[in-house]
Amino acid sequence: MTSTNKLIADTNESVPRIIYRGKTTITNDTATSNSQYYGTASVTIASIKANPPHVVRSYLYDSGNRELKRLPVYDNASVDMTTPAFIESTYHSLDSDGGSLRITFTRYSVIPETFTIYYNVYSTEITSGDIL
Amino acid sequence: MQLLTTDRVTEDTNPLQRKIVYRGSMTVLDTDADAVIGSPSSTHTKTVTLPQLSTSEMTYDVDVAYAFIQSAAYSYSPTAPAITSFGTTSQESMTTKISSDNGKLKLTFTLYGNLVLDGSDPQLVFYYIVYATKITDEDIL
């Protein structure tokens, strides 16, 4: 946690600023019907309201190669481009968990793996309306 | 490629309020040493290391768009990652990776698509913007 509600109130929302940093672990080990493995991970940030929704950026960390992949990740190994054949895809979505911001990460891959995901919540809101 | 910053600018930056410290572009050709993986021309990867930007203090954030330039005329420019034309021969997607090359920021852009880039029209150009920020307080790069 790198922020407080007071910091949020002080922030000019037209100048995006990180108000929360966090990390979570995602494991995609549920087999799907098309030879992929699926997994989700959710985090609820009690100190940040879901509405209006904040801008979130997230990154998949590959510790073996020491590199960050910006989400969403869509890696495609298909040479036959007539058929989508993602070897991995990872993305996040936002919703409300009892009024607090919840971020859900979803990952598909042809290999069951576990990764750390780092995420940043910015002071800028996607919209001024309540949509979640 | 235009240099818009120095190490000092990076030092001045508040990592909680990301700031543009670098803008660059690069044209991708099949003949580039690191451009083509697989066949036929299905994956194009370009890597750049920015010696001005140290990864010891910042992890950085990157926006990238790719454009197909045809006879100096704008064709189209999706902001990556983008998925276009699912299930057709023009399908494209793109991944951005952030890493460290001996302490300096290294960016890797990979574009998937059934593309032949031989220098004739259209030319593929990656445009990228680097923001100074700290994705995490941990030392991960």
GROMACS .gro file of N, CA and C in nm, chain B residues 33-139:
model
  321
  165ALA      N    1   1.829  -0.839  -3.832
  165ALA     CA    2   1.885  -0.961  -3.773
  165ALA      C    3   1.790  -1.023  -3.672
  166ASP      N    4   1.716  -0.939  -3.601
  166ASP     CA    5   1.630  -0.993  -3.496
  166ASP      C    6   1.482  -0.983  -3.533
  167ALA      N    7   1.455  -0.968  -3.662
  167ALA     CA    8   1.318  -0.935  -3.700
  167ALA      C    9   1.228  -1.057  -3.718
  168VAL      N   10   1.278  -1.163  -3.770
  168VAL     CA   11   1.188  -1.270  -3.812
  168VAL      C   12   1.214  -1.397  -3.733
  169ILE      N   13   1.110  -1.449  -3.677
  169ILE     CA   14   1.115  -1.581  -3.614
  169ILE      C   15   1.001  -1.660  -3.675
  170GLY      N   16   1.029  -1.779  -3.718
  170GLY     CA   17   0.922  -1.859  -3.776
  170GLY      C   18   0.905  -1.831  -3.922
  171SER      N   19   0.813  -1.903  -3.982
  171SER     CA   20   0.793  -1.890  -4.125
  171SER      C   21   0.647  -1.920  -4.155
  172PRO      N   22   0.581  -1.851  -4.244
  172PRO     CA   23   0.637  -1.745  -4.326
  172PRO      C   24   0.615  -1.608  -4.262
  173SER      N   25   0.720  -1.548  -4.221
  173SER     CA   26   0.718  -1.410  -4.170
  173SER      C   27   0.610  -1.388  -4.066
  174SER      N   28   0.592  -1.483  -3.977
  174SER     CA   29   0.478  -1.475  -3.887
  174SER      C   30   0.505  -1.395  -3.762
  175THR      N   31   0.630  -1.382  -3.725
  175THR     CA   32   0.662  -1.311  -3.602
  175THR      C   33   0.777  -1.215  -3.627
  176HIS      N   34   0.755  -1.089  -3.586
  176HIS     CA   35   0.860  -0.990  -3.601
  176HIS      C   36   0.891  -0.933  -3.463
  177THR      N   37   1.015  -0.946  -3.422
  177THR     CA   38   1.057  -0.897  -3.291
  177THR      C   39   1.165  -0.791  -3.309
  178LYS      N   40   1.148  -0.679  -3.241
  178LYS     CA   41   1.250  -0.575  -3.240
  178LYS      C   42   1.285  -0.544  -3.095
  179THR      N   43   1.413  -0.531  -3.070
  179THR     CA   44   1.462  -0.503  -2.936
  179THR      C   45   1.545  -0.375  -2.939
  180VAL      N   46   1.528  -0.294  -2.837
  180VAL     CA   47   1.611  -0.174  -2.826
  180VAL      C   48   1.652  -0.158  -2.680
  181THR      N   49   1.778  -0.121  -2.658
  181THR     CA   50   1.827  -0.088  -2.524
  181THR      C   51   1.853   0.062  -2.521
  182LEU      N   52   1.804   0.126  -2.417
  182LEU     CA   53   1.818   0.271  -2.403
  182LEU      C   54   1.924   0.299  -2.298
  183PRO      N   55   2.047   0.329  -2.338
  183PRO     CA   56   2.156   0.343  -2.242
  183PRO      C   57   2.138   0.461  -2.148
  184GLN      N   58   2.050   0.554  -2.185
  184GLN     CA   59   2.029   0.671  -2.098
  184GLN      C   60   1.942   0.638  -1.977
  185LEU      N   61   1.870   0.527  -1.983
  185LEU     CA   62   1.770   0.500  -1.879
  185LEU      C   63   1.814   0.381  -1.795
  186SER      N   64   1.849   0.409  -1.671
  186SER     CA   65   1.895   0.305  -1.580
  186SER      C   66   1.778   0.234  -1.516
  187THR      N   67   1.789   0.103  -1.501
  187THR     CA   68   1.683   0.026  -1.436
  187THR      C   69   1.707   0.009  -1.286
  188SER      N   70   1.807   0.077  -1.233
  188SER     CA   71   1.835   0.062  -1.091
  188SER      C   72   1.735   0.139  -1.005
  189GLU      N   73   1.677   0.245  -1.059
  189GLU     CA   74   1.584   0.327  -0.981
  189GLU      C   75   1.440   0.316  -1.030
  190MET      N   76   1.423   0.290  -1.158
  190MET     CA   77   1.289   0.288  -1.217
  190MET      C   78   1.265   0.154  -1.286
  191THR      N   79   1.138   0.116  -1.296
  191THR     CA   80   1.106   0.000  -1.378
  191THR      C   81   1.043   0.042  -1.512
  192TYR      N   82   0.991   0.163  -1.518
  192TYR     CA   83   0.937   0.223  -1.641
  192TYR      C   84   0.806   0.158  -1.686
  193ASP      N   85   0.735   0.234  -1.764
  193ASP     CA   86   0.613   0.187  -1.829
  193ASP      C   87   0.625   0.227  -1.975
  194VAL      N   88   0.563   0.151  -2.062
  194VAL     CA   89   0.582   0.174  -2.205
  194VAL      C   90   0.448   0.167  -2.277
  195ASP      N   91   0.425   0.263  -2.363
  195ASP     CA   92   0.315   0.255  -2.458
  195ASP      C   93   0.374   0.237  -2.596
  196VAL      N   94   0.311   0.157  -2.678
  196VAL     CA   95   0.362   0.139  -2.814
  196VAL      C   96   0.245   0.131  -2.911
  197ALA      N   97   0.268   0.187  -3.027
  197ALA     CA   98   0.173   0.173  -3.137
  197ALA      C   99   0.252   0.127  -3.258
  198TYR      N  100   0.187   0.055  -3.346
  198TYR     CA  101   0.254   0.020  -3.470
  198TYR      C  102   0.173   0.073  -3.586
  199ALA      N  103   0.246   0.115  -3.687
  199ALA     CA  104   0.180   0.177  -3.802
  199ALA      C  105   0.231   0.115  -3.930
  200PHE      N  106   0.140   0.099  -4.022
  200PHE     CA  107   0.179   0.056  -4.156
  200PHE      C  108   0.180   0.180  -4.244
  201ILE      N  109   0.297   0.216  -4.290
  201ILE     CA  110   0.314   0.336  -4.369
  201ILE      C  111   0.324   0.296  -4.515
  202GLN      N  112   0.235   0.348  -4.594
  202GLN     CA  113   0.232   0.312  -4.736
  202GLN      C  114   0.255   0.436  -4.820
  203SER      N  115   0.369   0.438  -4.891
  203SER     CA  116   0.403   0.551  -4.979
  203SER      C  117   0.389   0.683  -4.905
  204ALA      N  118   0.445   0.687  -4.784
  204ALA     CA  119   0.445   0.807  -4.700
  204ALA      C  120   0.306   0.848  -4.655
  205ALA      N  121   0.207   0.766  -4.683
  205ALA     CA  122   0.072   0.799  -4.639
  205ALA      C  123   0.035   0.712  -4.519
  206TYR      N  124  -0.031   0.769  -4.426
  206TYR     CA  125  -0.075   0.695  -4.308
  206TYR      C  126  -0.172   0.585  -4.349
  207SER      N  127  -0.148   0.467  -4.300
  207SER     CA  128  -0.240   0.359  -4.328
  207SER      C  129  -0.329   0.336  -4.207
  208TYR      N  130  -0.278   0.267  -4.106
  208TYR     CA  131  -0.350   0.261  -3.980
  208TYR      C  132  -0.251   0.231  -3.869
  209SER      N  133  -0.289   0.262  -3.747
  209SER     CA  134  -0.195   0.258  -3.637
  209SER      C  135  -0.262   0.211  -3.510
  210PRO      N  136  -0.273   0.082  -3.490
  210PRO     CA  137  -0.331   0.034  -3.365
  210PRO      C  138  -0.236   0.060  -3.248
  211THR      N  139  -0.292   0.084  -3.132
  211THR     CA  140  -0.213   0.089  -3.011
  211THR      C  141  -0.199  -0.053  -2.958
  212ALA      N  142  -0.078  -0.093  -2.935
  212ALA     CA  143  -0.052  -0.231  -2.895
  212ALA      C  144  -0.082  -0.251  -2.746
  213PRO      N  145  -0.114  -0.371  -2.704
  213PRO     CA  146  -0.137  -0.485  -2.791
  213PRO      C  147  -0.272  -0.474  -2.861
  214ALA      N  148  -0.276  -0.527  -2.980
  214ALA     CA  149  -0.399  -0.520  -3.058
  214ALA      C  150  -0.426  -0.655  -3.121
  215ILE      N  151  -0.550  -0.688  -3.128
  215ILE     CA  152  -0.590  -0.809  -3.199
  215ILE      C  153  -0.675  -0.764  -3.316
  216THR      N  154  -0.635  -0.798  -3.434
  216THR     CA  155  -0.712  -0.755  -3.550
  216THR      C  156  -0.753  -0.877  -3.631
  217SER      N  157  -0.870  -0.871  -3.685
  217SER     CA  158  -0.918  -0.971  -3.781
  217SER      C  159  -0.897  -1.113  -3.733
  218PHE      N  160  -0.962  -1.145  -3.624
  218PHE     CA  161  -0.953  -1.279  -3.567
  218PHE      C  162  -0.975  -1.386  -3.673
  219GLY      N  163  -0.885  -1.479  -3.680
  219GLY     CA  164  -0.905  -1.596  -3.762
  219GLY      C  165  -0.892  -1.574  -3.911
  220THR      N  166  -0.826  -1.468  -3.948
  220THR     CA  167  -0.802  -1.447  -4.090
  220THR      C  168  -0.652  -1.432  -4.111
  221THR      N  169  -0.614  -1.425  -4.234
  221THR     CA  170  -0.471  -1.418  -4.262
  221THR      C  171  -0.411  -1.284  -4.222
  222SER      N  172  -0.495  -1.185  -4.194
  222SER     CA  173  -0.440  -1.056  -4.153
  222SER      C  174  -0.436  -1.041  -4.001
  223GLN      N  175  -0.456  -1.148  -3.931
  223GLN     CA  176  -0.457  -1.144  -3.785
  223GLN      C  177  -0.323  -1.092  -3.732
  224GLU      N  178  -0.331  -1.001  -3.639
  224GLU     CA  179  -0.210  -0.947  -3.577
  224GLU      C  180  -0.232  -0.936  -3.427
  225SER      N  181  -0.127  -0.954  -3.353
  225SER     CA  182  -0.129  -0.924  -3.211
  225SER      C  183   0.012  -0.884  -3.173
  226MET      N  184   0.025  -0.823  -3.056
  226MET     CA  185   0.155  -0.767  -3.021
  226MET      C  186   0.178  -0.774  -2.871
  227THR      N  187   0.303  -0.799  -2.832
  227THR     CA  188   0.339  -0.806  -2.692
  227THR      C  189   0.456  -0.711  -2.665
  228THR      N  190   0.450  -0.642  -2.551
  228THR     CA  191   0.556  -0.552  -2.508
  228THR      C  192   0.622  -0.608  -2.383
  229LYS      N  193   0.755  -0.617  -2.386
  229LYS     CA  194   0.829  -0.668  -2.270
  229LYS      C  195   0.928  -0.563  -2.222
  230ILE      N  196   0.939  -0.552  -2.090
  230ILE     CA  197   1.031  -0.458  -2.026
  230ILE      C  198   1.133  -0.539  -1.948
  231SER      N  199   1.262  -0.516  -1.973
  231SER     CA  200   1.365  -0.590  -1.901
  231SER      C  201   1.489  -0.502  -1.890
  232SER      N  202   1.597  -0.563  -1.840
  232SER     CA  203   1.720  -0.488  -1.818
  232SER      C  204   1.833  -0.550  -1.898
  233ASP      N  205   1.914  -0.465  -1.960
  233ASP     CA  206   2.033  -0.508  -2.032
  233ASP      C  207   2.153  -0.447  -1.961
  234ASN      N  208   2.211  -0.523  -1.871
  234ASN     CA  209   2.324  -0.471  -1.792
  234ASN      C  210   2.292  -0.340  -1.723
  235GLY      N  211   2.174  -0.334  -1.664
  235GLY     CA  212   2.135  -0.216  -1.587
  235GLY      C  213   2.067  -0.107  -1.667
  236LYS      N  214   2.053  -0.127  -1.797
  236LYS     CA  215   1.987  -0.027  -1.880
  236LYS      C  216   1.854  -0.082  -1.931
  237LEU      N  217   1.760   0.008  -1.956
  237LEU     CA  218   1.627  -0.035  -1.996
  237LEU      C  219   1.630  -0.103  -2.134
  238LYS      N  220   1.571  -0.220  -2.140
  238LYS     CA  221   1.562  -0.295  -2.265
  238LYS      C  222   1.415  -0.318  -2.297
  239LEU      N  223   1.376  -0.286  -2.417
  239LEU     CA  224   1.238  -0.304  -2.460
  239LEU      C  225   1.234  -0.405  -2.574
  240THR      N  226   1.137  -0.494  -2.568
  240THR     CA  227   1.120  -0.593  -2.673
  240THR      C  228   0.976  -0.587  -2.722
  241PHE      N  229   0.960  -0.563  -2.849
  241PHE     CA  230   0.828  -0.557  -2.910
  241PHE      C  231   0.815  -0.674  -3.008
  242THR      N  232   0.711  -0.751  -2.992
  242THR     CA  233   0.689  -0.864  -3.082
  242THR      C  234   0.553  -0.850  -3.147
  243LEU      N  235   0.554  -0.851  -3.278
  243LEU     CA  236   0.429  -0.841  -3.354
  243LEU      C  237   0.407  -0.972  -3.427
  244TYR      N  238   0.291  -1.030  -3.405
  244TYR     CA  239   0.254  -1.154  -3.470
  244TYR      C  240   0.160  -1.122  -3.585
  245GLY      N  241   0.188  -1.173  -3.699
  245GLY     CA  242   0.101  -1.148  -3.812
  245GLY      C  243   0.166  -1.202  -3.938
  246ASN      N  244   0.084  -1.234  -4.034
  246ASN     CA  245   0.137  -1.293  -4.157
  246ASN      C  246   0.185  -1.182  -4.249
  247LEU      N  247   0.302  -1.127  -4.213
  247LEU     CA  248   0.351  -1.007  -4.278
  247LEU      C  249   0.480  -1.036  -4.353
  248VAL      N  250   0.494  -0.976  -4.467
  248VAL     CA  251   0.619  -0.978  -4.540
  248VAL      C  252   0.670  -0.835  -4.546
  249LEU      N  253   0.784  -0.811  -4.485
  249LEU     CA  254   0.837  -0.676  -4.474
  249LEU      C  255   0.972  -0.672  -4.544
  250ASP      N  256   0.967  -0.645  -4.673
  250ASP     CA  257   1.089  -0.650  -4.753
  250ASP      C  258   1.136  -0.511  -4.793
  251GLY      N  259   1.084  -0.409  -4.728
  251GLY     CA  260   1.127  -0.273  -4.759
  251GLY      C  261   1.035  -0.203  -4.857
  252SER      N  262   0.952  -0.280  -4.926
  252SER     CA  263   0.855  -0.217  -5.014
  252SER      C  264   0.729  -0.185  -4.932
  253ASP      N  265   0.635  -0.120  -4.994
  253ASP     CA  266   0.513  -0.083  -4.921
  253ASP      C  267   0.436  -0.206  -4.877
  254PRO      N  268   0.370  -0.204  -4.761
  254PRO     CA  269   0.383  -0.099  -4.662
  254PRO      C  270   0.502  -0.125  -4.569
  255GLN      N  271   0.552  -0.021  -4.511
  255GLN     CA  272   0.657  -0.036  -4.410
  255GLN      C  273   0.593  -0.039  -4.272
  256LEU      N  274   0.649  -0.123  -4.188
  256LEU     CA  275   0.599  -0.134  -4.050
  256LEU      C  276   0.691  -0.054  -3.959
  257VAL      N  277   0.630   0.034  -3.878
  257VAL     CA  278   0.707   0.117  -3.785
  257VAL      C  279   0.649   0.101  -3.645
  258PHE      N  280   0.736   0.076  -3.547
  258PHE     CA  281   0.695   0.077  -3.408
  258PHE      C  282   0.723   0.216  -3.351
  259TYR      N  283   0.625   0.276  -3.289
  259TYR     CA  284   0.644   0.402  -3.216
  259TYR      C  285   0.623   0.374  -3.068
  260TYR      N  286   0.714   0.420  -2.984
  260TYR     CA  287   0.700   0.388  -2.842
  260TYR      C  288   0.729   0.509  -2.755
  261ILE      N  289   0.667   0.508  -2.641
  261ILE     CA  290   0.682   0.614  -2.541
  261ILE      C  291   0.719   0.548  -2.410
  262VAL      N  292   0.824   0.598  -2.346
  262VAL     CA  293   0.869   0.542  -2.219
  262VAL      C  294   0.836   0.641  -2.108
  263TYR      N  295   0.772   0.591  -2.004
  263TYR     CA  296   0.741   0.672  -1.886
  263TYR      C  297   0.831   0.628  -1.770
  264ALA      N  298   0.884   0.724  -1.698
  264ALA     CA  299   0.959   0.692  -1.576
  264ALA      C  300   0.859   0.669  -1.463
  265THR      N  301   0.862   0.552  -1.407
  265THR     CA  302   0.775   0.520  -1.295
  265THR      C  303   0.831   0.397  -1.226
  266LYS      N  304   0.774   0.365  -1.113
  266LYS     CA  305   0.811   0.243  -1.044
  266LYS      C  306   0.688   0.154  -1.038
  267ILE      N  307   0.693   0.047  -1.112
  267ILE     CA  308   0.583  -0.049  -1.111
  267ILE      C  309   0.575  -0.116  -0.975
  268THR      N  310   0.691  -0.138  -0.915
  268THR     CA  311   0.698  -0.201  -0.783
  268THR      C  312   0.821  -0.150  -0.711
  269ASP      N  313   0.821  -0.161  -0.580
  269ASP     CA  314   0.939  -0.124  -0.502
  269ASP      C  315   1.042  -0.235  -0.500
  270GLU      N  316   1.005  -0.353  -0.549
  270GLU     CA  317   1.099  -0.465  -0.546
  270GLU      C  318   1.202  -0.453  -0.658
  271ASP      N  319   1.317  -0.511  -0.636
  271ASP     CA  320   1.423  -0.512  -0.736
  271ASP      C  321   1.401  -0.635  -0.824
   0.00000   0.00000   0.00000
